[in-house]
PDB file of C-alpha atoms in Angstrom:
ATOM      1  CA  MET U 169       0.071  -0.017   0.074  1.00 68.00           C
ATOM      2  CA  PRO U 170       1.976   3.164  -0.928  1.00 72.00           C
ATOM      3  CA  ASP U 171       1.837   6.281   1.214  1.00 73.00           C
ATOM      4  CA  PRO U 172      -1.070   8.843   0.606  1.00 87.00           C
ATOM      5  CA  VAL U 173       1.353  11.906   0.962  1.00 88.00           C
ATOM      6  CA  PRO U 174       4.909  11.288  -0.175  1.00 86.00           C
ATOM      7  CA  ARG U 175       7.262  12.054   2.477  1.00 85.00           C
ATOM      8  CA  PRO U 176       9.241  15.405   1.985  1.00 88.00           C
ATOM      9  CA  ARG U 177      12.749  15.998   1.538  1.00 92.00           C
ATOM     10  CA  ARG U 178      15.143  17.478   3.839  1.00 93.00           C
ATOM     11  CA  GLY U 179      18.062  19.414   3.291  1.00 96.00           C
ATOM     12  CA  PRO U 180      21.378  17.990   5.069  1.00 96.00           C
ATOM     13  CA  LEU U 181      21.275  21.758   7.008  1.00 97.00           C
ATOM     14  CA  GLU U 182      17.644  21.098   7.957  1.00 96.00           C
ATOM     15  CA  ARG U 183      18.942  17.536   9.171  1.00 95.00           C
ATOM     16  CA  LEU U 184      22.054  18.890  10.999  1.00 93.00           C
ATOM     17  CA  ALA U 185      19.736  21.288  12.912  1.00 93.00           C
ATOM     18  CA  ALA U 186      17.184  18.823  13.982  1.00 93.00           C
ATOM     19  CA  TRP U 187      20.005  16.553  15.042  1.00 92.00           C
ATOM     20  CA  LEU U 188      22.123  19.252  16.952  1.00 90.00           C
ATOM     21  CA  VAL U 189      18.077  19.494  19.187  1.00 91.00           C
ATOM     22  CA  THR U 190      17.217  16.620  18.929  1.00 93.00           C
ATOM     23  CA  GLY U 191      20.245  14.815  19.757  1.00 94.00           C
ATOM     24  CA  PRO U 192      23.959  15.207  22.072  1.00 92.00           C
ATOM     25  CA  ALA U 193      24.012  18.089  21.819  1.00 90.00           C
ATOM     26  CA  GLY U 194      20.643  19.382  22.594  1.00 92.00           C
ATOM     27  CA  HIS U 195      20.354  16.400  25.583  1.00 94.00           C
ATOM     28  CA  LEU U 196      23.821  18.311  27.057  1.00 95.00           C
ATOM     29  CA  TYR U 197      22.327  21.496  26.286  1.00 92.00           C
ATOM     30  CA  SER U 198      18.653  20.756  28.485  1.00 94.00           C
ATOM     31  CA  VAL U 199      20.567  19.760  31.277  1.00 97.00           C
ATOM     32  CA  VAL U 200      23.170  22.646  31.509  1.00 97.00           C
ATOM     33  CA  GLY U 201      20.207  24.537  31.353  1.00 97.00           C
ATOM     34  CA  ASP U 202      18.230  22.865  34.663  1.00 98.00           C
ATOM     35  CA  LEU U 203      21.737  22.780  36.225  1.00 99.00           C
ATOM     36  CA  ALA U 204      21.849  26.339  35.677  1.00 99.00           C
ATOM     37  CA  VAL U 205      18.513  27.082  37.484  1.00 99.00           C
ATOM     38  CA  TYR U 206      18.925  24.187  40.078  1.00 99.00           C
ATOM     39  CA  PHE U 207      22.724  26.771  41.061  1.00 99.00           C
ATOM     40  CA  ALA U 208      20.681  29.967  40.833  1.00 98.00           C
ATOM     41  CA  ARG U 209      18.161  28.879  42.828  1.00 98.00           C
ATOM     42  CA  TRP U 210      20.123  27.584  45.319  1.00 98.00           C
ATOM     43  CA  MET U 211      22.580  30.598  45.702  1.00 97.00           C
ATOM     44  CA  LEU U 212      19.112  32.792  45.593  1.00 96.00           C
ATOM     45  CA  GLN U 213      17.633  29.970  48.997  1.00 96.00           C
ATOM     46  CA  ARG U 214      22.225  30.013  50.797  1.00 96.00           C
ATOM     47  CA  ALA U 215      21.515  34.288  50.876  1.00 95.00           C
ATOM     48  CA  LYS U 216      18.433  34.312  51.873  1.00 93.00           C
ATOM     49  CA  ARG U 217      19.506  32.542  55.207  1.00 93.00           C
ATOM     50  CA  ARG U 218      21.634  34.300  55.195  1.00 92.00           C
ATOM     51  CA  LEU U 219      20.006  37.764  55.834  1.00 91.00           C
ATOM     52  CA  GLY U 220      17.637  36.517  57.698  1.00 89.00           C
ATOM     53  CA  ARG U 221      14.894  36.430  55.598  1.00 72.00           C
ATOM     54  CA  GLY U 222      13.934  31.948  55.134  1.00 60.00           C
TER      55      GLY U 222
END
Protein backbone atom coordinates (compact mmCIF):
# COMPACT_ATOMS: atom_id res chain seq x y z
CA MET A 1 0.00 0.00 0.00
CA PRO A 2 1.64 3.28 -1.07
CA ASP A 3 1.91 6.29 1.23
CA PRO A 4 -1.07 8.63 0.73
CA VAL A 5 1.20 11.68 1.09
CA PRO A 6 4.81 11.70 -0.08
CA ARG A 7 7.37 12.41 2.62
CA PRO A 8 9.19 15.73 2.29
CA ARG A 9 12.89 15.60 1.52
CA ARG A 10 15.00 17.21 4.24
CA GLY A 11 18.18 19.00 3.32
CA PRO A 12 21.49 18.43 5.11
CA LEU A 13 21.31 21.70 7.06
CA GLU A 14 17.81 20.96 8.30
CA ARG A 15 18.84 17.44 9.35
CA LEU A 16 21.90 18.85 11.14
CA ALA A 17 19.77 21.43 12.97
CA ALA A 18 17.31 18.75 14.05
CA TRP A 19 20.15 16.53 15.24
CA LEU A 20 21.68 19.38 17.25
CA VAL A 21 18.37 20.01 19.01
CA THR A 22 17.24 16.42 19.57
CA GLY A 23 20.56 14.58 19.65
CA PRO A 24 23.34 14.46 22.23
CA ALA A 25 24.09 18.19 21.96
CA GLY A 26 20.47 19.05 22.71
CA HIS A 27 20.41 16.76 25.72
CA LEU A 28 23.66 18.27 27.02
CA TYR A 29 22.24 21.77 26.56
CA SER A 30 19.13 20.73 28.49
CA VAL A 31 21.14 19.31 31.40
CA VAL A 32 23.36 22.39 31.59
CA GLY A 33 20.28 24.63 31.63
CA ASP A 34 18.62 22.57 34.37
CA LEU A 35 21.77 22.65 36.50
CA ALA A 36 22.14 26.41 36.03
CA VAL A 37 18.58 26.98 37.26
CA TYR A 38 19.11 24.61 40.19
CA PHE A 39 22.38 26.36 41.15
CA ALA A 40 20.80 29.84 40.88
CA ARG A 41 17.88 28.83 43.11
CA TRP A 42 20.24 27.23 45.61
CA MET A 43 22.39 30.38 45.77
CA LEU A 44 19.28 32.57 46.18
CA GLN A 45 18.08 30.36 49.04
CA ARG A 46 21.49 30.63 50.74
CA ALA A 47 21.49 34.41 50.37
CA LYS A 48 18.00 34.66 51.88
CA ARG A 49 19.06 32.54 54.86
CA ARG A 50 22.13 34.70 55.44
CA LEU A 51 20.01 37.83 55.41
CA GLY A 52 17.53 36.26 57.81
CA ARG A 53 14.62 36.18 55.38
CA GLY A 54 14.24 32.47 54.99
